[in-house]
Short mmCIF file of C-alpha atoms and ligand atoms in Angstrom, two decimals:
data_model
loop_
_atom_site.label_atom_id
_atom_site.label_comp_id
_atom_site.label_asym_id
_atom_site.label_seq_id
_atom_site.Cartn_x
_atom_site.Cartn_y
_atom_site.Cartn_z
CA UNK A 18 -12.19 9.00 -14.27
CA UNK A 19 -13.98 5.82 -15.72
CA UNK A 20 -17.02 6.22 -13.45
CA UNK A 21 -17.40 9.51 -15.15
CA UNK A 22 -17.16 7.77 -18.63
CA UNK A 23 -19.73 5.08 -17.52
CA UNK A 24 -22.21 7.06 -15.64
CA UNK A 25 -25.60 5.43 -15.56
CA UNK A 26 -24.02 2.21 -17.29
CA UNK A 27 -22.87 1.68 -13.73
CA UNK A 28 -26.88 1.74 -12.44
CA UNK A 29 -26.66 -2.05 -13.69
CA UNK A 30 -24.66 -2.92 -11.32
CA UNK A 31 -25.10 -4.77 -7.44
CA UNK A 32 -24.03 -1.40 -5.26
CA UNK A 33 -21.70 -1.10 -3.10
CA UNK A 34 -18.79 -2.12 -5.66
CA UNK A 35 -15.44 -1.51 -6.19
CA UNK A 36 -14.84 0.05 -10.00
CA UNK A 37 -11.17 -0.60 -11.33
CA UNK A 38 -9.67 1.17 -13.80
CA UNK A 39 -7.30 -1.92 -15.75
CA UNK A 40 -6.39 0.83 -18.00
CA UNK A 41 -5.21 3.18 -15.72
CA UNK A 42 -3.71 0.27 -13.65
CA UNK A 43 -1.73 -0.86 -16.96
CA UNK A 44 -0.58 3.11 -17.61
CA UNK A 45 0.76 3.19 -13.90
CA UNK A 46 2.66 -0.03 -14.30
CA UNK A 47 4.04 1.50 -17.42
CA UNK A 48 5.29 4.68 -16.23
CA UNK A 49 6.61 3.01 -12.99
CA UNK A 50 9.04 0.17 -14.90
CA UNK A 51 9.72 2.79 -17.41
CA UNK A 52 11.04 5.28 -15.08
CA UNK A 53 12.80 2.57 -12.28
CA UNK A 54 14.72 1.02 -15.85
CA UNK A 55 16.52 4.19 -15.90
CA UNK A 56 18.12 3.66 -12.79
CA UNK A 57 18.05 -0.23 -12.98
CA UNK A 58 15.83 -0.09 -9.57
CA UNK A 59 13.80 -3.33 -8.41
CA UNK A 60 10.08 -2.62 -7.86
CA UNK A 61 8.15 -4.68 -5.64
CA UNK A 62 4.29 -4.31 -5.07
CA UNK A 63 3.00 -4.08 -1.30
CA UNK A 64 0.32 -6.54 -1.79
CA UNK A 65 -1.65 -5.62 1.35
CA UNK A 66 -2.36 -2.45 -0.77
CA UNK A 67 -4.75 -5.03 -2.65
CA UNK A 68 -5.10 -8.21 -3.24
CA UNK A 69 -7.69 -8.86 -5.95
CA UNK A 70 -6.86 -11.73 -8.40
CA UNK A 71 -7.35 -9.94 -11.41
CA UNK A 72 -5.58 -6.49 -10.12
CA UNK A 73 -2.60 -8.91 -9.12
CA UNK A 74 -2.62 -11.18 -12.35
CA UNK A 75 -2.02 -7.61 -14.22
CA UNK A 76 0.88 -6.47 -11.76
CA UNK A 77 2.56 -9.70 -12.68
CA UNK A 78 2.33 -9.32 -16.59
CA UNK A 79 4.86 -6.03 -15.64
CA UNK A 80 7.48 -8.44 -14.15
CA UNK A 81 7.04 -6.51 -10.52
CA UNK A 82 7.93 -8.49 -7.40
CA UNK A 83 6.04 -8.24 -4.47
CA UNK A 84 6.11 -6.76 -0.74
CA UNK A 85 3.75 -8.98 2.00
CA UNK A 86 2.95 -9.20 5.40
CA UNK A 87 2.02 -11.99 6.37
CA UNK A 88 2.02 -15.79 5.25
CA UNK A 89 -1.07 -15.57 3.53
CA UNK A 90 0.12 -12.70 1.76
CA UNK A 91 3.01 -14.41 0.47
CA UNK A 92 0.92 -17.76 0.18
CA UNK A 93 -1.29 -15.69 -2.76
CA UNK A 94 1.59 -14.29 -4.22
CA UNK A 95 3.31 -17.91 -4.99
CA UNK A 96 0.03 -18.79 -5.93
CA UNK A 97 -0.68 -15.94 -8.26
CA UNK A 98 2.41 -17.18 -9.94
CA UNK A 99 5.02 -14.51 -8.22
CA UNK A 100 8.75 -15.77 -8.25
CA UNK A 101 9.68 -16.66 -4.76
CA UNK A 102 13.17 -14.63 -5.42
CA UNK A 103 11.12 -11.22 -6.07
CA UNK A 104 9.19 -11.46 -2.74
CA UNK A 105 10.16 -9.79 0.33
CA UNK A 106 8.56 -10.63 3.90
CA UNK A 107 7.97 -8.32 6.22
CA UNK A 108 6.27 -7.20 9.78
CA UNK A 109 6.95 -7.19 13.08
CA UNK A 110 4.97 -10.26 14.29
CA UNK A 111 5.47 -13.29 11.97
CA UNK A 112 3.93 -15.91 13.34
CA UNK A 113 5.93 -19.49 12.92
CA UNK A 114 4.33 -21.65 10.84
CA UNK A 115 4.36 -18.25 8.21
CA UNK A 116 8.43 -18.08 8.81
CA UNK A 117 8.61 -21.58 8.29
CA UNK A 118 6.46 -21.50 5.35
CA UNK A 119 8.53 -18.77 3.85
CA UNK A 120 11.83 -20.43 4.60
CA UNK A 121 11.03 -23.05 2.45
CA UNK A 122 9.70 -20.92 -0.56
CA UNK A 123 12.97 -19.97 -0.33
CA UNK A 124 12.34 -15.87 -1.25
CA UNK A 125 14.32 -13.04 -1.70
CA UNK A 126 14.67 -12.09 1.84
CA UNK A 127 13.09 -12.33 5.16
CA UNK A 128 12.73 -8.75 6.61
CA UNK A 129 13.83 -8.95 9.92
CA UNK A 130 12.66 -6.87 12.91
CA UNK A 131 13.66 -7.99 16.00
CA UNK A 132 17.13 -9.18 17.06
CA UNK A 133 14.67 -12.30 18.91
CA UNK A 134 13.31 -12.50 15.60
CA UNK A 135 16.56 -13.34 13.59
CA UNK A 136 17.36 -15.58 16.48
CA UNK A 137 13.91 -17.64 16.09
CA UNK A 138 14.94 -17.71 11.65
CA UNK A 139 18.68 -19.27 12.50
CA UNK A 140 17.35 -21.56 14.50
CA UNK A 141 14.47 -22.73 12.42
CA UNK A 142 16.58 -22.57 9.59
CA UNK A 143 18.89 -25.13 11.19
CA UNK A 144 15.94 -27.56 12.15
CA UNK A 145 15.23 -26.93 8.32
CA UNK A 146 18.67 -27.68 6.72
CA UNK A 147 18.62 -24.48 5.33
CA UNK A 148 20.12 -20.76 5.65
CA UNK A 149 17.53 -18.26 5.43
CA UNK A 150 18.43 -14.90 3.07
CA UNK A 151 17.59 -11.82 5.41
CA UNK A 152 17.62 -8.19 4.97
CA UNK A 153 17.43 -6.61 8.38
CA UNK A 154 14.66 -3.84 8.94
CA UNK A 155 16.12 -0.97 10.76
CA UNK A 156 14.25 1.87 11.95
CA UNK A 157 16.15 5.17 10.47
CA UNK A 158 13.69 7.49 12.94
CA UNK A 159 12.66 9.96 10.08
CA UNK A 160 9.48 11.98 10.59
CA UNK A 161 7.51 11.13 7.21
CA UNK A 162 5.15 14.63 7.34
CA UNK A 163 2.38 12.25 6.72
CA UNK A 164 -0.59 11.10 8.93
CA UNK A 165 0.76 10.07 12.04
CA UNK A 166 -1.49 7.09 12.05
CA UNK A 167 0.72 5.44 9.02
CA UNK A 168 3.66 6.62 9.97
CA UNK A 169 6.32 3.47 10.73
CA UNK A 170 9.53 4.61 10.94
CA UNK A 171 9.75 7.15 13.98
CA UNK A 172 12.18 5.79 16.52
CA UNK A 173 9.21 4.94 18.96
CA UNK A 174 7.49 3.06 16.49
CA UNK A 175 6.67 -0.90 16.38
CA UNK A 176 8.37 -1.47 13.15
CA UNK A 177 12.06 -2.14 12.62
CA UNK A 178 15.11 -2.71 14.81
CA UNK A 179 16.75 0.46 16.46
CA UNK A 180 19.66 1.07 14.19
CA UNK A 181 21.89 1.34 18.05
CA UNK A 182 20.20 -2.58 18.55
CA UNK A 183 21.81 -3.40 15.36
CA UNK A 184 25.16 -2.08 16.67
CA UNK A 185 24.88 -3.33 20.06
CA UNK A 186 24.70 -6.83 18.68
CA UNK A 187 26.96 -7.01 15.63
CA UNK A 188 28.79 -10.13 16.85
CA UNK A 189 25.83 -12.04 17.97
CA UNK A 190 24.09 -11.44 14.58
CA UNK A 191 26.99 -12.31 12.21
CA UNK A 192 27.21 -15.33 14.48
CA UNK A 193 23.94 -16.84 13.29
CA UNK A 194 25.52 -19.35 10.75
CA UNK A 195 21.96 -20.40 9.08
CA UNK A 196 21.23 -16.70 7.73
CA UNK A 197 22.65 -14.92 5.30
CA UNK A 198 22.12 -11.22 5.97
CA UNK A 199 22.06 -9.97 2.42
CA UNK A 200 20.11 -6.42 2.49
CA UNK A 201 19.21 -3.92 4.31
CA UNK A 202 15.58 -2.73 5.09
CA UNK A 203 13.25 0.49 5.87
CA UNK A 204 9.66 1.51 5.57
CA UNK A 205 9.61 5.08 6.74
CA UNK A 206 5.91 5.44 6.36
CA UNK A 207 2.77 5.64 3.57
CA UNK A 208 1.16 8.41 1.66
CA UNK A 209 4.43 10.72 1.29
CA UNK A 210 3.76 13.91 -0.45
CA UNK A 211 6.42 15.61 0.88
CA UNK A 212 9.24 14.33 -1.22
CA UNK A 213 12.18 15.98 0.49
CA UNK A 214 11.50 13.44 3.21
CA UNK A 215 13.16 10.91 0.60
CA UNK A 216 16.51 12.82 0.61
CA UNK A 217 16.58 12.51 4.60
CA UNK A 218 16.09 8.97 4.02
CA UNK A 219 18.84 8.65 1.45
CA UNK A 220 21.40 10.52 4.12
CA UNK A 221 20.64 8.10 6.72
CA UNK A 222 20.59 4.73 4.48
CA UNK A 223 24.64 6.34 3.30
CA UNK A 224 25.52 6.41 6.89
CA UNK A 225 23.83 2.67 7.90
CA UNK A 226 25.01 1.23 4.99
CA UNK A 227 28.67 2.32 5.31
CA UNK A 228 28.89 1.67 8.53
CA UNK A 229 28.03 -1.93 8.40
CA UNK A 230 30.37 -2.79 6.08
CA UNK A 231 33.23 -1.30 7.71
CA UNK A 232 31.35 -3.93 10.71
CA UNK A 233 31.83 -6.62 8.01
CA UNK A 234 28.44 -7.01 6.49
CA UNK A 235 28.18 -7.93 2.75
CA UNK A 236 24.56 -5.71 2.04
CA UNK A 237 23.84 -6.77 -1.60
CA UNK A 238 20.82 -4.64 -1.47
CA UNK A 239 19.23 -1.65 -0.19
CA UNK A 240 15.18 -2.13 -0.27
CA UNK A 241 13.71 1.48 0.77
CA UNK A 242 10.38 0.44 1.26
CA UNK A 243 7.32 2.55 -0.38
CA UNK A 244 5.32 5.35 0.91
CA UNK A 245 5.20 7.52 -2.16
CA UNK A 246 2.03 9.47 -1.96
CA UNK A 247 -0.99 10.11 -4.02
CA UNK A 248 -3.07 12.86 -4.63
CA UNK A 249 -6.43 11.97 -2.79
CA UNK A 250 -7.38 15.90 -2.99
CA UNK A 251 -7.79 16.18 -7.09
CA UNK A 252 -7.43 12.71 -8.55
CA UNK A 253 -7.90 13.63 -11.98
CA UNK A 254 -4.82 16.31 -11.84
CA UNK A 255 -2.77 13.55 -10.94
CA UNK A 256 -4.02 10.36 -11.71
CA UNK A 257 -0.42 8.68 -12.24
CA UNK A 258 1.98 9.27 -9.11
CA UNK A 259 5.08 10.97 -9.55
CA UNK A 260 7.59 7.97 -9.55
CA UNK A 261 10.25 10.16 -12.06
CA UNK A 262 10.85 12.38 -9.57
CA UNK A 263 11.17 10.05 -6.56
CA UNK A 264 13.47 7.75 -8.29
CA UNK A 265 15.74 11.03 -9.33
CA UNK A 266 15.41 12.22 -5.86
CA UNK A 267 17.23 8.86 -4.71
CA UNK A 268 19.11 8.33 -7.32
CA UNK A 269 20.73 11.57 -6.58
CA UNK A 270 21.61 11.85 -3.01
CA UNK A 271 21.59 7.87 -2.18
CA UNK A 272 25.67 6.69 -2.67
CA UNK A 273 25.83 2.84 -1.95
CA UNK A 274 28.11 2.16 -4.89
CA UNK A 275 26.92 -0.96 -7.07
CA UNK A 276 24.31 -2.42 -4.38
CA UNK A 277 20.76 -2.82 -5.81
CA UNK A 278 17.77 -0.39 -4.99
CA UNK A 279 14.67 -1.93 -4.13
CA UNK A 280 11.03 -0.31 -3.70
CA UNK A 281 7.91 -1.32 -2.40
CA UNK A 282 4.92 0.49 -3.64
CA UNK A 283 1.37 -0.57 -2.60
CA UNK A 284 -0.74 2.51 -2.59
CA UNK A 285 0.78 4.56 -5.85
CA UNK A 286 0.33 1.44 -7.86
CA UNK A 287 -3.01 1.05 -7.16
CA UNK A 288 -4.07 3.69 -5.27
CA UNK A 289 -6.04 5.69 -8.13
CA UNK A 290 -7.23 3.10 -10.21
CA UNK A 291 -10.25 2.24 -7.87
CA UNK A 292 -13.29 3.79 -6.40
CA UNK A 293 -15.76 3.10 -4.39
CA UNK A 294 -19.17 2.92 -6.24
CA UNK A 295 -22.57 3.12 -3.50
CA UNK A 296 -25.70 4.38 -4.39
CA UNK A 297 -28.06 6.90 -2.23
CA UNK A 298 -30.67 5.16 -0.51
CA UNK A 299 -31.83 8.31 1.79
CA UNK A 300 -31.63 12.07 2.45
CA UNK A 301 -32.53 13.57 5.66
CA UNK A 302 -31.57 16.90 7.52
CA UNK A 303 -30.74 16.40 11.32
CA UNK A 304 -32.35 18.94 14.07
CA UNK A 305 -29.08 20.67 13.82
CA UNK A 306 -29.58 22.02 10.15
CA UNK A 307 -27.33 19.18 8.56
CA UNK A 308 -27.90 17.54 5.54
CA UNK A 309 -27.34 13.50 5.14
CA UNK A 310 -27.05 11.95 2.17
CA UNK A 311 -27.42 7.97 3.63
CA UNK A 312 -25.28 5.84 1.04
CA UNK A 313 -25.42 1.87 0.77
CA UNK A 314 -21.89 1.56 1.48
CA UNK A 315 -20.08 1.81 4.92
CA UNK A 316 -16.18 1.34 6.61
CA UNK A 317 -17.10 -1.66 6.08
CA UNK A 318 -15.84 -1.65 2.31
CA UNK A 319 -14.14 1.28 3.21
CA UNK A 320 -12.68 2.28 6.63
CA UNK A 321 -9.83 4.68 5.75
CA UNK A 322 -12.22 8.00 6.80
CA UNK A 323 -13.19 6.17 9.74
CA UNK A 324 -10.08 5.09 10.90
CA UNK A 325 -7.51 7.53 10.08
CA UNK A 326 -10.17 10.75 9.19
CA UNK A 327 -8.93 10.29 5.39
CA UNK A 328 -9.98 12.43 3.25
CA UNK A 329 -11.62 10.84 -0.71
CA UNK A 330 -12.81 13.12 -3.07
CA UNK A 331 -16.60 12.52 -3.63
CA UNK A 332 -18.82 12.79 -6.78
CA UNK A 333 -22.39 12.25 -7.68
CA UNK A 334 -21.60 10.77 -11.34
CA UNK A 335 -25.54 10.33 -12.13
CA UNK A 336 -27.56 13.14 -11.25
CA UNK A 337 -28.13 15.78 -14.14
CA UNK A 338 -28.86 18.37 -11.60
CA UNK A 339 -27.20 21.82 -12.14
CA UNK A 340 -27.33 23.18 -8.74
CA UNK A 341 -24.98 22.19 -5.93
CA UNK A 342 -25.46 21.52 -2.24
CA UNK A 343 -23.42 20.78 0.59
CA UNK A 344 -23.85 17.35 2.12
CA UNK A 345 -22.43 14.68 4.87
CA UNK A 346 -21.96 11.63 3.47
CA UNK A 347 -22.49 8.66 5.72
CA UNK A 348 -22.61 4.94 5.36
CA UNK A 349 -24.86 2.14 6.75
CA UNK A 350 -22.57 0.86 9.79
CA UNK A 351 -23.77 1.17 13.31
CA UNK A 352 -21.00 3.54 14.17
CA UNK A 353 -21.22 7.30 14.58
CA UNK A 354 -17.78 7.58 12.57
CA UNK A 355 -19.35 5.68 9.52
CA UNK A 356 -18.91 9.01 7.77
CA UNK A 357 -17.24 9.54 4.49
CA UNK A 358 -16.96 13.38 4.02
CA UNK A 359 -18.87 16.34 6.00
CA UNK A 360 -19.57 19.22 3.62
CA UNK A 361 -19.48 17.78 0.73
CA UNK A 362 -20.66 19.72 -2.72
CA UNK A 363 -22.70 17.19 -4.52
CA UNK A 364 -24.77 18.00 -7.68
CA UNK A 365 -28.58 17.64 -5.83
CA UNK A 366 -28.90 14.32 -4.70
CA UNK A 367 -31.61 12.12 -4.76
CA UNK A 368 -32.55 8.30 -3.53
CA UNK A 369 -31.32 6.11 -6.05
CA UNK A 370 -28.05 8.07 -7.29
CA UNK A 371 -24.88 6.85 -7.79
CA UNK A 372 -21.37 8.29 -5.92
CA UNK A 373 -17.96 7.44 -6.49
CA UNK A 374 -15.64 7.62 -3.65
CA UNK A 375 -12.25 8.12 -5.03
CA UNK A 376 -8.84 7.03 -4.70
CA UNK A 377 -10.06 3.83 -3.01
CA UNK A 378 -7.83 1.04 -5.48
CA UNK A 379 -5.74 1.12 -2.12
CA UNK A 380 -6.44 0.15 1.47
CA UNK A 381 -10.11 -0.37 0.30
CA UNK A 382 -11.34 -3.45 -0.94
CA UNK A 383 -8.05 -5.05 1.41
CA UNK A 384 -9.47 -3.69 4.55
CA UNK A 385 -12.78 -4.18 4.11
CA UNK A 386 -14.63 -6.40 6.96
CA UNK A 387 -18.02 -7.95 7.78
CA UNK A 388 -19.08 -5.55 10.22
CA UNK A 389 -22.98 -5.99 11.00
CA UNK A 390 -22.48 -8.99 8.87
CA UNK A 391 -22.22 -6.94 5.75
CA UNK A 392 -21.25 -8.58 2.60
CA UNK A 393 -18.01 -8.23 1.34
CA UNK A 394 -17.46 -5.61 -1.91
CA UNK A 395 -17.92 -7.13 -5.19
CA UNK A 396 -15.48 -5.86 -8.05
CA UNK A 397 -15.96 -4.33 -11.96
CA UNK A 398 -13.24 -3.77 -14.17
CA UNK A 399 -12.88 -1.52 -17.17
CA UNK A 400 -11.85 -4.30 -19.11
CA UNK A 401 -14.56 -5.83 -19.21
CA UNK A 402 -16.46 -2.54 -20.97
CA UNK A 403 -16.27 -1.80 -24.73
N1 LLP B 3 6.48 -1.67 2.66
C1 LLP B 3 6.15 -1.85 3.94
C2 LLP B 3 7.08 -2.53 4.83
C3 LLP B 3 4.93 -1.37 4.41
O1 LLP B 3 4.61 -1.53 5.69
C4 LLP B 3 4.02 -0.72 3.51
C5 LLP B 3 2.73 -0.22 3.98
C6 LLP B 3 4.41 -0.60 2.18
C7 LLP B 3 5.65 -1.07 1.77
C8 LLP B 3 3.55 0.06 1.14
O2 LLP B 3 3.36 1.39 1.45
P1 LLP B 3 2.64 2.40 0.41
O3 LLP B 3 3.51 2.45 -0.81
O4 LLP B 3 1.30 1.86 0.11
O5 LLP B 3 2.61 3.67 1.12
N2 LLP B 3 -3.83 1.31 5.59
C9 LLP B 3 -3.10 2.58 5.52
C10 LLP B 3 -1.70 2.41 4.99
C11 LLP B 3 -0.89 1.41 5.77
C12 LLP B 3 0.45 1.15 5.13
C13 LLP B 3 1.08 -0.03 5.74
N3 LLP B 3 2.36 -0.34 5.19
C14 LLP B 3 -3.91 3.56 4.68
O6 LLP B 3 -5.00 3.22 4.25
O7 LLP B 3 -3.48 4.68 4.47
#
């Protein structure tokens, strides 16, 4: 863990900060081309996951396309210097100057989710002069085992047309003369540990995709989202995600002949190579017995505990303490939820100490907002150590 290598090199530093590990970054880009070459797969990277310049300008030296939600999203990634033909666009509300901005970049595919949706594309498209690639989004209804708050691809859920929509409609969509419905599309949810899930996921993709070519579709690709997990429990055990034995898992049980296999992973790319850097400003105990450690950072940089009661493995990386004691970390926000971990065993902890919050290279820094006018996160990479 490079806040463990740095220690009090880190005192030096403006808290609260984001601390990324390039190296690790570089390692997990390695491992994750390495191991989708074997199969020939396409990996994209689910930008929302992060956006920093630097973080992104090192995804693109690994040739990885990109995933994005919105028109800003795919705005940076043009800009960052992203081919247009590795960039998918999805989510359930695009907005239309953002589908008319992406028509014209002229990407990969438009990831459709709503039959009102496609409509809105043909007809743009037509204003435009154009036809419009498209892979449509359907909603397979698997039950990821993860959080239910990031689950996406339950049959009640927003995201993704109902597979029975799709069928319903068959006529009406191959009608639409300015798209060309080239892939198909599904997100079944984020932080996947469980990787059986995958194979259910495979089974149903099989059946969708067989089924609508026999209905006359020409699906030249199969993009099956991301989702693979990380371990936010013991970082260091595992600090590059599994991808060898996801890709096996679909390599063995999907069957969709020659089509190509897509991915889109946002929080096992960078997921582990950040953390969350704040230093102590207080300790108090409240009436009840419990013991605060106050820290100078908040939901505001990072809102994952907050929002979804995520768990991130905590560490005092300064203090040269022996003894442990149990503590509830809690952040500067004016929100009784502003708390990071209850129970925590910290080495003894005193005003002016540094903690890492793990795991944080994903959702962190990207969700971060100016809450009682806080200041957004600054950013340190281990590059820029000897
Ligand atoms: N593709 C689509 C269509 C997605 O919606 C997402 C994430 C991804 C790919 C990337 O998923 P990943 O590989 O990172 O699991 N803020 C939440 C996670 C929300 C995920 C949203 N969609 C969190 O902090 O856990």
């Amino acid at each position: 863990m490079l806040s463990r290598q740095l220690g009090k090199r880190l005192l030096a530093y403006e808290t609260p900060f984001y601390l990324y590990d390039t190296a690790l970054l570089r390692q997990t880009l390695e491992s994750v081309v390495y191991e989708s070459r074997r199969y020939d797969y396409k990996v994209h990277y689910a930008i929302k996951a992060n956006y920093d310049d630097r973080i992104l300008s090192i995804i693109r030296e690994f040739g990885l396309g990109i995933d994005c939600a919105s028109g800003n999203e795919l705005r940076k990634a043009i800009e960052t210097g992203f081919d247009p033909k590795g960039i998918v666009y999805a989510g359930v509300g695009k907005r239309d100057h953002e589908l008319r901005y992406a028509i014209e970049q002229n990407i990969l595919a438009i990831n459709c989710e709503s039959v009102e949706e496609l409509e809105v594309i043909d007809a743009m498209s037509r204003e435009m002069g154009r036809t419009t690639d498209i892979a449509l989004r359907i909603n397979p209804d698997i039950d990821p085992k993860t959080n239910h708050c990031i689950d996406t691809g339950q049959a009640d859920s927003k995201f993704g047309i109902s597979y029975e929509e799709v069928l319903d409609n068959v006529n009406h969509i191959k009608g639409l003369r300015n798209l060309n419905i080239i892939g198909l599309h599904l997100h079944i949810g984020s932080q996947i540990r469980e990787l059986h899930v995958f194979e259910n996921m495979c089974n149903k993709v099989n059946v969708i995709v067989k089924n609508l070519t026999a209905l006359g579709f020409e699906l030249r690709f199969v993009d099956v989202g991301g989702g693979l997990g990380i371990n936010y429990d013991m970082p260091e055990n595992e600090p590059i995600p599994n991808f060898a034995s996801l890709f096996a898992i679909v390599h063995n049980h999907l069957d969709i002949g020659d089509r190509e296999v897509h991915f889109e992973f946002g929080r096992a790319i960078v997921g582990e190579c950040g953390e969350l850097i704040t230093k102590v400003l207080f300790n108090k105990t409240t009436a009840t017995g419990r013991r605060l450690a106050i820290v100078d950072a908040s939901m505001t940089e990072l809102i994952r505990p907050a929002l979804y009661g995520s768990y991130h493995n905590i560490e005092n990386i300064t203090s040269e303490e022996e003894a442990m004691s149990k503590y509830t970390v809690v952040g500067t926000a004016c929100e009784s939820t502003d708390v990071f971990d209850e129970n925590v065993g910290l080495r003894k902890t005193r005003r002016g100490d540094l903690l890492t919050i793990k795991s944080a290279g994903a959702y962190g820094m990207s969700m971060a907002s100016r809450y009682n006018l806080h200041d957004i996160p600054s950013a340190v990479y281990g590059d820029d150590f000897e």
